[in-house]
Every structure is written in structure tokens, then in C-alpha cells.
């Protein structure tokens, strides 16, 4: 059963609308027509009200013949105040304004030939629509798609675009899960973006939030018990998935997921912070959701995926139902990020304290999770569960993402935290593993602009609370200074990608590398203000080459746990991966000095695929270049010297 305003072309003489809203505890509900397209609002206020009838499950219904798409409306509750639709498809006047009827059948899709792509072939590019381009719109983002295709990206993940207060927000303060943000381009803008992505051969992942509502403009409580005080999340009361009247709430969010996949042709959903979804019922909400999505996928004959974000390291999320799992398709592996970040930055505060040794990175590469039931000193308890039986495409890994960059006080990217060589090492480590890699927008050329936290709430008291909360949060982490004002338009502006013109990158690469700031101590630490234009040019080409190598070597081929063996000594880590197309050997030096290593070559011949210390990928300020042998054999090259902060990949030839 669809909820909200379901426009239907066969209702009435010229189309009409079926309204459905869940409000189980109310005595009276009516649709209040605020305006119709091109109508005079002041005259329409004396208009018509449409009384609704209630069914046994608490849903109110009415059919309005000859009501055009674009009509704006609210629901009047118990003959008193009127409020926007909790399942509104569009809020053209913002979170406090009337809802608008959307005709999903009116859009002229051009993606009939799109059949989706296998999940293991996803190379994800995460972007925030508001800061991806200067325009901050879907239309602006479409213009950049050729750049991502040329890079080799295969899937775009957009941070939440559901209606939030104002026009500046990360998207996790959304209060209308069905409504597309008006300032980004609304429903048609999103459809145009998805349609364009599919025509470029790109899958689209939508980031959705099913664990809380935002703090401003959430009127669901006027209609029913959408939240419960039984559980608390970091953002307030939890969504009501298992308390009284929870059936209506579960249906609301399942229908929301289906709407994105069905009406907007989205290929996959990234489920935000599922560890904050509390459900102790017999059938967990996530399992009910995966059942519904798989049914739609079967009906359409096209793959549709669910990807969870969770900090629980709980393999139950992605196990099949036959093993007691929720059968989600993949989940983020934060352990990989934390282990890599800690090694390259030297930061050990907070949860990074659990990842001080190189063994943690080795475990993340080999075992999926670092903490799979072991004791976590930071958490002061055992954490996680083993996932050795699960294939590699069940895990998404990254070296940077919106959370790990944006939740730093100054929104620091790797470009201002670690050296140029370390940035290449981070990229190669992420892209040359068989897990699903995710890049954060701008990472591919070493964007220097930060990604900061920003809001544009209309409630001044709420803004002051956000400011105070951010200051207190970073004080607890012993940060000096104050975070940028999240409510200032300048904060969003500072977070917008610079998008160095491709021509400039090409010219910079041709003119050669240029010197950068002084580096001392650990060479992974970067004391410069950011990457130079020449370094950005090199880094962009390096990312492109890494993705080419990933595809040429079939690194995305699904790997099982026994396929990868990992060794590490001090600062040197290397892994060997068994593959039908030719085994891989990846050598990684995370130390400050070159390391001589005896190689486990056997009687095979190994062909070099990429070497981050090759002169092609180095700038004048980098660690001295190293032309490692292009071919390795046990007879000719039983040992090699691996430069500091570098990676080399070899594959068995023949």
C-alpha cells in the first residue's frame, strides 16, 4: 500500500490523487487543499476540505478526482491545526510549508537499457550534492559525471537528499524521508541525475536515514507514535520499530525504501547507522526491509542492493536468513579505515587507540574485521563477531569518507594531514584489495578544501545548541581553538570542491612536479598547507591508473578468506592473493625508511602492475623514486628494497 499523495492518471477525467496517511490515534483527519497549480492562493484558502475515512489499521484514505499534480496540501487533524504530510513527496516551501502532489509517471526516463551492475564491480564515489559543485544542485552534479566516468568510477553514492531545514546541511537532519530537497532541484532534479548516471553506465546509491528524525520540522508526532522513548539514540528518541503501533512505522520506512528504488530508479540504498535501529521483535526491521527489496528486485529482474553502515562488526547483518542473518548485501568496515588512518597519521586518540599496531591493518585486510570477538581496550569489552566465511563483496572499505573527514574539528582531508607519498599509499591500499572501495569526493586529486559540518536551521535556539555542542565535543578531544561556525554560509562555501580544471591538471603534469613544504620526522606527516597543482595532477592520474589496474587484474573478483595470506614485520606488510587469473603479490612499506625484503616468489614469474614510488608518480619533494624490477623471479630477484611509504603490486604472468 502506497502512502502519502499517490497521483494516478486514471482517477477522474484528468487524473487525480489517492491520499493515505497513518494516524491511528486520531479521531478525524481531512486533506486541506492549500493551492493548485497556477491558482490564486488567497482565493483557495476558502476552498475545499476532503474528509478522510479510517481503516482498522489506523490508515486514513480519500480519493480526490480531477486533482492536478502540483497541488499543495496539508492534513487537518481533529478539526484543529493542519500539518504537512509525513510521507510528503516534495516540500517546495521547506520543512514547515505545505506538501505537494508529485506525479511520478510524468518523468520521461531514458534508462530503459540500464540493467544494473554486479555489486562486486562497484567502485563507489561518495558525494554531497551541496558541496560537490559551486551550483550545489543535481544539475550541477550532472555536468561533472563525465569526469567520474573518465576516472573509472562505477557507482555514485549521494549523501541524504531528503528535505531538511534551510538549504545547508549534510542531510542527516532530514524530516521528510520521501521528499527530495527543494534547494537541490526537488524530485525532477534527482530523477534527471539518476537518469544521466545510468546513461553513463553509473549505478546510484542513496544514503537513507532510518534511525532518527532531524530536530526541526518533524511533525510525525502529531500523527502517531513514529518514535519511542523506550530507546535513546545520540539524536534523541529512537524510531518506533517494536513498540505499540510499530507496524505502521515499519511499513512507512519499508515503503520509503521501495519508493526510492521504484520511483527514482535508485540501484542501492546505504542504510545510515543501523546500530541505532532498535528492534527486539520476532522479525527485525532490517530483515523485513531486505525481504521487501528482494521481492521488488525479483519483480523488476534487476539487482537492488542494501548496504549497511554499522559500528558493531556484526556479520549477522549480511549473513543469509538460513544462518540467522538479515541478508543485507554489504556493510561498511570501519576497522579498515581506522587501522589505515592510524598507521598513516599517528593519531591514537579515541577509537583510534584500538589500532596502534600494523597487525590491526593486516587483520583488516585478511579477516574483514579487526575486532571479531576480541577485547577492545577503547570499548572496554569484547567487540564484533567473526566474518571469515563471508565473501569480499560483503564489505565496503575506504581511506576517507564524509564521517571521518567531516567529524574532525577542521574537516581535515588527507591532503593536509599526511604526505603526498602517504596519500598514494592510502589510495593504492584501498583500491587494490578485493573489497568494495569507496572514494570521498575530491580524494582522487587530493582536494585541499576541508569538509566541515554545516547547518541552516531556522530555529535560533537550535543553532546555538549546535554551536555549543560542537565546541564541547572537540574540547573533550583536547582540540585547541574553536570549530568553524556550522550556521555560517562561509562554512559551506569553504567545503565546496575546488575542481581544478582538467586542463590545468594536464598542464601541471606536463611541466613536472614542483616543490612543497618542509617535512620532518615521520614522512607520512605532511607539514604543508595542502597539495600543489602538480601533485594534484599526479595524484589524479595515479588514481585513474589504480582503477585501471583493479579492472585489468580482475581485483574485483570475489575473494574468500583463504585466498589472502598476509605477513608483516615492523613497518613492512605484504599480502598474497590466490586468483584464477594469476596470483597477486602486494608489497607495502608503511615506514620511514626503505626496507629490504626477501620475497615469497616460489618458482613463478611475477610482472609489475604498479609501483607508487616510480618516477611517474613522484614529485620533487617526495621520497626518492625507486624503479623496482618490472619482472621478479626467485632466481634473479630473491630480494628487493621497498622505498618508504610506497606500494608495489605484482601478478603472476603467463
XYZ file of C-alpha atoms in Angstrom:
654
model
C 0.000 0.000 0.000
C 1.421 3.350 -1.048
C 1.245 6.157 1.481
C 1.210 9.905 1.021
C -0.280 11.530 -2.076
C -0.401 8.925 -4.837
C -1.149 10.714 -8.108
C -2.972 8.443 -10.553
C -3.669 9.319 -14.176
C -6.773 7.069 -14.259
C -8.585 8.804 -11.390
C -11.222 11.234 -12.630
C -11.341 12.734 -16.099
C -7.902 14.304 -15.983
C -6.090 12.385 -13.282
C -6.452 12.605 -9.547
C -4.907 11.670 -6.262
C -5.345 8.978 -3.628
C -4.313 10.283 -0.203
C -3.271 7.865 2.540
C -1.856 8.824 5.935
C -1.211 6.738 9.026
C -2.671 8.343 12.166
C -4.015 5.536 14.395
C -4.852 7.621 17.476
C -6.740 10.494 15.821
C -10.493 10.874 15.614
C -10.707 12.997 12.495
C -8.417 13.753 9.553
C -9.061 15.819 6.415
C -6.993 16.878 3.433
C -6.780 20.649 3.310
C -6.090 21.941 -0.207
C -3.795 24.945 0.119
C -3.357 25.740 -3.568
C -3.475 24.240 -7.034
C -1.003 24.875 -9.855
C -1.250 28.418 -11.176
C -4.123 29.046 -8.743
C -4.675 32.088 -6.571
C -3.602 31.030 -3.086
C -5.710 33.642 -1.262
C -8.871 32.504 -3.009
C -8.075 28.844 -2.499
C -7.900 29.142 1.280
C -11.714 29.147 1.466
C -11.584 26.071 -0.794
C -12.489 22.537 -0.168
C -11.626 20.126 2.548
C -11.618 16.404 1.842
C -12.801 14.311 4.763
C -10.907 11.032 5.110
C -12.107 7.653 6.347
C -10.137 5.440 8.725
C -9.494 1.709 8.315
C -8.889 -0.891 11.002
C -5.071 -0.441 10.892
C -5.180 3.292 11.518
C -4.757 4.477 7.921
C -6.900 7.349 6.659
C -7.908 7.387 2.977
C -9.602 9.622 0.459
C -9.590 9.796 -3.340
C -9.684 13.222 -4.960
C -10.727 13.017 -8.638
C -9.501 15.687 -11.045
C -6.894 16.991 -8.589
C -3.799 18.020 -10.564
C -0.203 17.191 -9.753
C 1.455 20.194 -8.174
C -1.431 20.715 -5.754
C -0.223 21.782 -2.329
C -1.928 20.421 0.735
C -1.780 19.702 4.452
C -3.660 17.357 6.760
C -6.057 18.902 9.249
C -6.095 16.847 12.439
C -9.125 16.609 14.765
C -10.654 19.805 13.323
C -7.688 21.790 14.621
C -4.328 22.701 13.071
C -3.109 21.399 9.721
C 0.333 19.887 9.166
C 2.464 18.701 6.238
C 2.241 15.074 5.131
C 4.707 12.761 6.952
C 5.070 10.927 3.616
C 5.288 14.109 1.573
C 6.955 13.652 -1.812
C 8.001 17.301 -2.054
C 8.255 20.293 0.273
C 8.730 23.216 -2.142
C 8.439 25.791 0.674
C 10.640 23.961 3.139
C 10.023 21.802 6.194
C 7.234 23.990 7.613
C 5.320 24.573 4.375
C 2.617 22.560 2.635
C 3.319 19.299 0.846
C 2.997 18.959 -2.927
C 1.463 16.183 -5.022
C 4.109 14.573 -7.268
C 3.257 12.732 -10.484
C 5.973 10.102 -10.784
C 4.576 8.889 -14.106
C 5.261 12.225 -15.792
C 9.039 11.885 -15.960
C 10.391 10.679 -19.299
C 13.022 8.131 -18.289
C 15.728 7.351 -20.840
C 17.374 4.472 -18.977
C 15.407 1.537 -20.387
C 18.612 -0.252 -21.358
C 20.046 0.007 -17.842
C 20.075 -3.381 -16.102
C 22.314 -2.562 -13.172
C 25.788 -3.930 -12.463
C 27.065 -6.612 -10.056
C 27.841 -5.359 -6.574
C 31.425 -6.620 -6.656
C 32.127 -4.286 -9.623
C 31.106 -1.183 -7.671
C 33.823 1.455 -7.298
C 31.914 3.966 -5.189
C 32.304 7.739 -5.272
C 30.606 9.397 -2.298
C 29.443 12.969 -2.832
C 27.458 15.683 -1.110
C 25.245 17.456 -3.633
C 25.506 20.843 -1.927
C 29.320 20.994 -1.987
C 30.172 18.805 -4.974
C 29.885 21.824 -7.291
C 29.523 25.587 -6.894
C 25.905 25.291 -8.029
C 25.122 22.802 -5.241
C 22.377 21.149 -7.299
C 21.645 17.913 -9.125
C 22.038 19.787 -12.396
C 25.499 20.953 -11.394
C 26.444 17.405 -10.409
C 25.329 16.028 -13.783
C 27.881 18.240 -15.515
C 30.662 16.509 -13.558
C 29.663 12.938 -14.340
C 31.978 12.648 -17.387
C 34.943 13.351 -15.085
C 33.964 10.434 -12.846
C 33.405 8.112 -15.787
C 36.817 9.037 -17.169
C 38.337 8.278 -13.755
C 36.788 4.801 -13.817
C 34.096 5.184 -11.152
C 31.171 2.748 -11.496
C 28.777 3.859 -8.719
C 27.793 7.227 -7.215
C 26.711 7.397 -3.577
C 24.876 10.596 -2.686
C 24.616 11.717 0.906
C 20.991 12.119 2.090
C 18.869 14.441 -0.041
C 15.606 14.261 1.897
C 14.098 17.598 2.947
C 15.974 19.273 5.785
C 15.626 22.766 7.326
C 17.057 25.542 5.160
C 19.440 24.925 2.285
C 22.692 23.873 4.012
C 23.015 20.522 5.744
C 24.834 17.211 5.487
C 21.392 15.659 5.061
C 21.172 13.640 8.273
C 18.763 16.218 9.752
C 16.065 15.265 7.243
C 12.467 15.176 8.487
C 10.612 14.093 5.330
C 12.096 10.746 4.227
C 10.099 10.729 0.951
C 10.713 14.364 -0.086
C 13.697 15.425 -2.218
C 15.441 18.585 -1.001
C 13.963 21.626 -2.735
C 17.226 23.588 -2.958
C 18.957 20.708 -4.761
C 16.343 20.521 -7.518
C 13.468 18.545 -5.998
C 12.071 15.265 -7.365
C 12.651 16.037 -11.043
C 16.212 17.127 -10.354
C 17.011 13.820 -8.665
C 15.385 11.828 -11.476
C 17.399 13.736 -14.067
C 20.562 12.982 -12.096
C 19.821 9.251 -11.792
C 18.794 9.059 -15.462
C 22.052 10.716 -16.502
C 24.098 8.392 -14.276
C 22.503 5.336 -15.851
C 23.146 6.626 -19.340
C 26.816 6.988 -18.362
C 26.820 3.427 -17.011
C 26.916 4.523 -13.374
C 24.902 2.907 -10.580
C 23.383 5.213 -7.954
C 23.364 4.619 -4.197
C 21.063 6.708 -1.999
C 22.069 7.324 1.618
C 18.924 6.952 3.773
C 18.384 7.567 7.485
C 16.076 5.150 9.299
C 17.415 5.650 12.821
C 16.151 9.136 13.738
C 14.361 12.262 12.519
C 16.015 15.667 12.410
C 15.410 18.241 15.159
C 13.443 20.853 13.184
C 10.272 20.373 11.140
C 9.491 16.863 12.347
C 5.700 16.748 12.737
C 5.297 12.965 12.704
C 4.404 13.053 16.398
C 1.220 14.946 15.505
C 0.067 11.887 13.550
C 1.186 8.930 15.613
C 3.912 7.186 17.619
C 6.644 7.259 14.995
C 9.255 7.386 17.773
C 9.515 5.688 21.151
C 11.069 6.678 24.452
C 11.911 3.036 25.110
C 15.320 3.544 23.479
C 17.565 6.559 23.073
C 19.905 7.369 20.220
C 22.588 10.088 20.066
C 19.933 12.184 18.303
C 17.015 11.644 20.709
C 14.186 9.115 20.846
C 14.575 6.077 18.618
C 12.318 5.252 15.700
C 9.475 3.008 16.896
C 10.197 -0.343 15.258
C 8.972 -2.654 18.021
C 6.760 -0.719 20.476
C 2.965 -0.295 20.343
C 1.682 0.691 16.881
C 5.070 -0.074 15.342
C 3.519 -1.864 12.334
C 2.614 1.465 10.775
C 6.123 2.810 11.326
C 7.761 -0.269 9.834
C 5.525 -0.008 6.771
C 6.341 3.714 6.481
C 10.079 3.103 6.186
C 9.822 -0.011 4.025
C 7.576 1.879 1.626
C 10.118 4.703 1.670
C 12.895 2.341 0.585
C 10.739 0.900 -2.180
C 9.821 4.386 -3.348
C 13.477 5.327 -3.942
C 14.105 2.099 -5.838
C 10.850 2.130 -7.785
C 10.011 5.801 -8.432
C 13.555 7.192 -8.681
C 15.295 4.135 -10.221
C 17.911 4.111 -7.433
C 20.118 0.984 -7.547
C 21.113 0.635 -3.907
C 20.464 2.149 -0.500
C 23.124 2.875 2.073
C 21.459 2.491 5.488
C 22.855 5.025 7.932
C 23.971 3.844 11.381
C 21.887 0.688 11.627
C 23.331 0.104 15.109
C 20.884 2.834 16.206
C 17.890 0.921 14.808
C 16.399 -0.827 17.828
C 14.064 -3.739 17.221
C 13.622 -6.730 19.517
C 10.592 -8.101 17.699
C 10.461 -11.590 16.215
C 11.328 -10.304 12.729
C 13.835 -7.483 12.780
C 13.012 -4.433 10.680
C 16.183 -4.917 8.618
C 15.133 -8.435 7.681
C 11.646 -7.239 6.751
C 13.239 -4.493 4.656
C 15.579 -6.874 2.855
C 12.674 -9.221 2.104
C 10.690 -6.376 0.539
C 13.634 -5.135 -1.529
C 14.487 -8.611 -2.792
C 10.870 -9.088 -3.852
C 10.985 -5.832 -5.840
C 14.329 -6.847 -7.327
C 12.847 -10.161 -8.498
C 9.800 -8.409 -9.960
C 11.966 -5.981 -11.923
C 14.584 -8.537 -12.916
C 17.303 -6.123 -11.825
C 19.711 -6.211 -8.884
C 18.847 -3.886 -5.991
C 21.176 -3.697 -3.014
C 21.133 -2.747 0.652
C 24.431 -1.601 2.210
C 24.590 -1.056 5.961
C 26.697 1.331 7.989
C 27.319 -0.165 11.423
C 29.997 0.100 14.086
C 29.051 -3.248 15.655
C 31.179 -5.504 13.408
C 28.149 -7.783 13.387
C 28.231 -10.279 10.495
C 24.581 -11.141 11.186
C 23.678 -8.081 9.093
C 24.987 -9.709 5.922
C 24.519 -13.374 6.636
C 21.712 -15.250 4.815
C 18.481 -15.946 6.649
C 19.403 -19.638 6.777
C 22.175 -18.636 9.190
C 20.028 -16.265 11.229
C 21.107 -13.210 9.268
C 19.273 -10.188 7.887
C 20.529 -10.862 4.320
C 21.704 -7.295 3.623
C 24.100 -7.204 0.702
C 27.118 -5.471 2.197
C 28.300 -3.343 5.100
C 30.943 -0.724 5.798
C 34.104 -1.964 7.502
C 35.215 0.907 9.695
C 38.062 -1.205 11.070
C 39.934 -0.956 7.776
C 39.657 2.825 7.771
C 40.718 3.146 11.398
C 43.721 0.850 11.014
C 44.928 2.615 7.855
C 44.277 6.116 9.222
C 46.079 5.417 12.493
C 49.081 3.985 10.716
C 49.460 6.938 8.338
C 48.650 9.810 10.699
C 49.980 8.523 14.001
C 46.719 9.589 15.678
C 45.737 7.341 18.589
C 43.045 9.364 20.339
C 39.537 7.976 20.906
C 38.688 4.827 18.950
C 41.955 5.106 17.027
C 43.663 3.868 20.215
C 42.471 0.364 19.318
C 44.501 0.378 16.086
C 48.057 1.256 17.080
C 49.837 -1.753 15.608
C 50.393 -2.741 11.998
C 48.821 -6.073 12.923
C 45.423 -4.355 13.003
C 45.783 -3.371 9.341
C 46.929 -6.875 8.490
C 43.850 -8.243 10.255
C 41.534 -5.852 8.396
C 42.982 -6.984 5.051
C 42.911 -10.671 5.923
C 39.931 -11.128 8.257
C 37.396 -8.444 7.209
C 37.165 -7.124 10.803
C 39.994 -6.355 13.205
C 37.708 -6.864 16.187
C 35.774 -10.065 15.627
C 35.125 -11.004 19.234
C 38.418 -9.787 20.713
C 38.709 -7.412 23.650
C 38.607 -3.745 22.636
C 40.552 -1.540 25.092
C 38.694 1.556 23.888
C 35.266 -0.018 24.384
C 36.402 -1.932 27.482
C 34.640 -5.081 26.282
C 34.763 -7.787 23.645
C 33.671 -6.407 20.290
C 32.379 -7.796 16.996
C 31.979 -11.265 15.566
C 33.960 -13.378 13.066
C 33.181 -12.934 9.387
C 35.762 -15.230 7.802
C 33.122 -17.207 5.944
C 31.756 -14.164 4.109
C 32.937 -13.168 0.609
C 34.848 -9.965 -0.048
C 31.990 -8.118 -1.777
C 30.112 -8.055 1.521
C 32.415 -5.282 2.782
C 32.919 -1.633 1.765
C 36.252 -0.043 2.649
C 37.693 3.461 2.352
C 40.575 5.655 3.460
C 38.343 8.759 3.725
C 34.593 9.393 3.902
C 32.207 12.147 4.978
C 32.143 10.972 8.611
C 35.851 10.546 9.126
C 36.704 13.855 7.429
C 33.713 15.953 8.427
C 33.672 14.976 12.086
C 37.159 16.372 12.592
C 37.088 19.868 14.047
C 38.618 21.458 10.943
C 37.324 18.921 8.420
C 40.874 17.884 7.520
C 41.415 15.719 4.472
C 44.495 13.574 3.949
C 45.877 16.340 1.719
C 46.677 18.398 4.843
C 47.259 15.535 7.288
C 49.752 13.258 5.563
C 52.422 13.477 2.909
C 51.916 13.093 -0.797
C 53.580 9.658 -0.697
C 51.297 8.553 2.124
C 48.239 9.696 0.168
C 49.267 7.440 -2.714
C 49.852 4.557 -0.326
C 46.373 5.035 1.178
C 44.775 5.097 -2.272
C 46.574 2.011 -3.503
C 45.896 0.021 -0.346
C 42.181 0.741 -0.684
C 41.795 0.163 -4.417
C 43.928 -2.966 -4.775
C 42.021 -5.078 -2.254
C 39.087 -7.284 -3.307
C 36.619 -5.429 -1.090
C 34.305 -2.718 -2.476
C 36.275 0.557 -2.486
C 34.707 3.923 -1.686
C 36.311 7.275 -2.534
C 35.196 10.529 -0.945
C 34.615 13.381 -3.393
C 37.809 15.228 -4.258
C 40.032 12.490 -2.881
C 41.000 11.456 -6.402
C 43.033 14.626 -6.935
C 43.899 15.456 -3.331
C 41.365 18.246 -2.730
C 42.750 20.744 -0.225
C 39.428 22.250 0.881
C 38.082 20.791 4.136
C 34.723 19.125 4.520
C 33.154 20.848 7.516
C 29.925 20.423 9.427
C 27.241 22.934 8.385
C 23.541 23.596 9.037
C 20.954 26.267 8.254
C 18.284 25.640 10.865
C 15.587 28.281 11.166
C 15.372 27.910 14.954
C 17.946 30.251 16.529
C 17.946 28.341 19.807
C 18.698 25.155 17.924
C 21.572 26.835 16.092
C 23.075 27.989 19.395
C 22.713 24.465 20.776
C 24.542 23.057 17.742
C 27.352 25.593 18.135
C 27.727 24.828 21.832
C 27.600 21.086 21.215
C 30.351 21.192 18.601
C 32.622 23.213 20.893
C 32.075 20.824 23.791
C 32.628 17.787 21.584
C 36.053 18.943 20.460
C 37.016 20.193 23.897
C 36.582 16.603 25.056
C 39.088 15.554 22.381
C 41.573 18.170 23.609
C 41.418 20.184 20.425
C 42.711 23.716 20.616
C 40.674 26.567 19.150
C 37.045 26.521 18.043
C 35.329 24.760 15.153
C 34.074 26.927 12.263
C 30.549 28.237 12.774
C 28.278 25.496 11.385
C 25.500 28.028 10.692
C 27.640 30.351 8.577
C 27.230 30.227 4.786
C 31.014 30.592 4.623
C 31.406 27.164 6.198
C 29.583 25.525 3.313
C 31.489 27.655 0.830
C 34.808 26.604 2.358
C 33.759 22.952 1.994
C 32.934 23.163 -1.719
C 35.264 21.295 -4.066
C 37.732 23.494 -5.927
C 37.526 21.281 -9.040
C 40.856 22.199 -10.544
C 40.196 22.310 -14.312
C 41.247 19.115 -16.056
C 43.307 21.157 -18.475
C 45.229 22.722 -15.616
C 45.941 19.283 -14.172
C 47.203 18.131 -17.537
C 49.439 21.182 -17.932
C 50.781 20.741 -14.408
C 51.638 17.128 -15.094
C 53.466 18.090 -18.306
C 55.532 20.805 -16.635
C 56.647 18.365 -13.970
C 56.484 18.296 -10.206
C 57.021 21.303 -8.002
C 58.463 21.584 -4.502
C 56.250 21.569 -1.453
C 56.566 22.386 2.215
C 59.206 21.004 4.534
C 58.674 17.580 6.052
C 60.318 16.377 9.248
C 60.071 13.284 11.427
C 57.608 10.697 10.247
C 57.432 11.203 6.459
C 53.758 10.267 6.452
C 53.015 13.516 8.295
C 52.548 16.468 5.949
C 53.514 19.924 7.173
C 52.382 21.751 4.052
C 49.098 23.575 3.566
C 47.985 21.037 1.005
C 48.821 19.513 -2.339
C 50.320 21.619 -5.093
C 48.688 21.719 -8.502
C 51.425 19.438 -9.835
C 50.825 16.930 -7.059
C 47.090 17.026 -7.712
C 47.768 16.271 -11.367
C 49.953 13.298 -10.477
C 47.509 12.023 -7.878
C 44.585 12.214 -10.315
C 46.497 10.150 -12.881
C 47.600 7.739 -10.167
C 44.013 7.104 -9.046
C 42.975 6.555 -12.638
C 45.802 4.077 -13.130
C 44.934 2.245 -9.892
C 41.364 1.775 -11.096
C 42.634 0.543 -14.462
C 44.857 -1.979 -12.687
C 41.924 -3.034 -10.492
C 39.896 -3.821 -13.596
C 42.724 -5.329 -15.661
C 43.783 -7.678 -12.870
C 40.179 -8.561 -12.032
C 40.772 -7.488 -8.426
C 37.017 -7.118 -8.012
C 36.654 -10.897 -8.452
C 35.061 -12.188 -5.258
C 37.619 -13.499 -2.765
C 37.127 -15.878 0.127
C 39.133 -15.698 3.334
C 41.633 -18.481 2.442
C 42.520 -16.647 -0.794
C 44.541 -13.994 1.054
C 47.616 -14.553 3.200
C 49.187 -11.588 4.968
C 52.623 -11.115 6.512
C 54.084 -8.126 8.318
C 57.309 -7.259 10.079
C 57.809 -3.904 11.764
C 56.737 -1.415 9.057
C 56.505 -3.821 6.140
C 53.229 -5.504 5.203
C 52.607 -7.689 2.203
C 49.829 -9.984 1.109
C 49.483 -12.655 -1.483
C 46.142 -13.373 -3.102
C 45.323 -16.567 -4.939
C 43.452 -15.875 -8.187
C 42.406 -17.979 -11.141
C 43.714 -15.273 -13.487
C 47.118 -15.133 -11.786
C 48.117 -14.698 -8.152
C 48.787 -11.202 -6.830
C 51.601 -10.043 -4.566
C 51.205 -6.630 -2.929
C 54.162 -5.059 -1.084
C 53.525 -2.126 1.278
C 56.091 -0.162 3.279
C 54.487 1.995 5.975
C 57.818 3.022 7.488
C 60.162 5.984 7.312
C 62.987 4.120 5.588
C 63.410 1.741 2.703
C 63.113 -1.909 3.694
C 64.922 -4.848 2.140
C 62.648 -7.878 1.886
C 63.042 -11.453 0.742
C 60.087 -12.303 -1.440
C 57.894 -15.409 -1.367
C 58.106 -15.844 -5.146
C 58.181 -19.616 -5.491
C 59.003 -20.832 -8.984
C 56.704 -18.333 -10.689
C 57.424 -15.206 -12.720
C 55.829 -12.000 -11.454
C 55.037 -8.966 -13.610
C 54.879 -5.498 -12.060
C 51.475 -3.819 -12.389
C 52.073 -0.590 -10.487
C 54.725 0.953 -8.262
C 53.795 4.110 -6.359
C 57.472 5.076 -5.988
C 58.059 5.083 -9.741
C 59.213 8.457 -11.070
C 55.926 8.897 -12.963
C 54.067 9.174 -9.673
C 56.552 11.269 -7.684
C 57.139 14.963 -7.064
C 60.447 16.664 -6.262
C 59.607 16.809 -2.578
C 58.749 13.142 -2.397
C 60.818 10.279 -1.082
C 63.450 9.353 -3.705
C 61.961 7.383 -6.557
C 62.543 3.683 -6.983
C 62.441 1.750 -10.215
C 61.667 -1.671 -8.818
C 62.239 -4.581 -11.200
C 59.475 -4.959 -13.743
C 59.804 -8.741 -13.509
C 60.537 -10.790 -10.411
C 61.750 -14.355 -10.194
C 63.247 -16.285 -7.301
C 66.436 -16.766 -9.327
C 67.003 -13.184 -10.479
C 65.427 -11.120 -7.696
C 65.048 -13.054 -4.447
C 65.055 -9.759 -2.519
C 64.190 -6.128 -3.253
C 64.327 -2.785 -1.443
C 60.907 -1.209 -0.957
C 61.010 2.611 -0.550
C 59.363 4.245 2.428
C 55.625 4.892 2.198
C 55.185 3.038 -1.046
C 53.284 0.134 -2.570
C 54.069 -2.193 -5.435
C 51.768 -4.779 -6.978
C 52.909 -7.799 -8.957
C 50.924 -10.534 -10.695
C 51.971 -13.959 -11.878
C 52.480 -13.789 -15.639
C 51.639 -16.474 -18.122
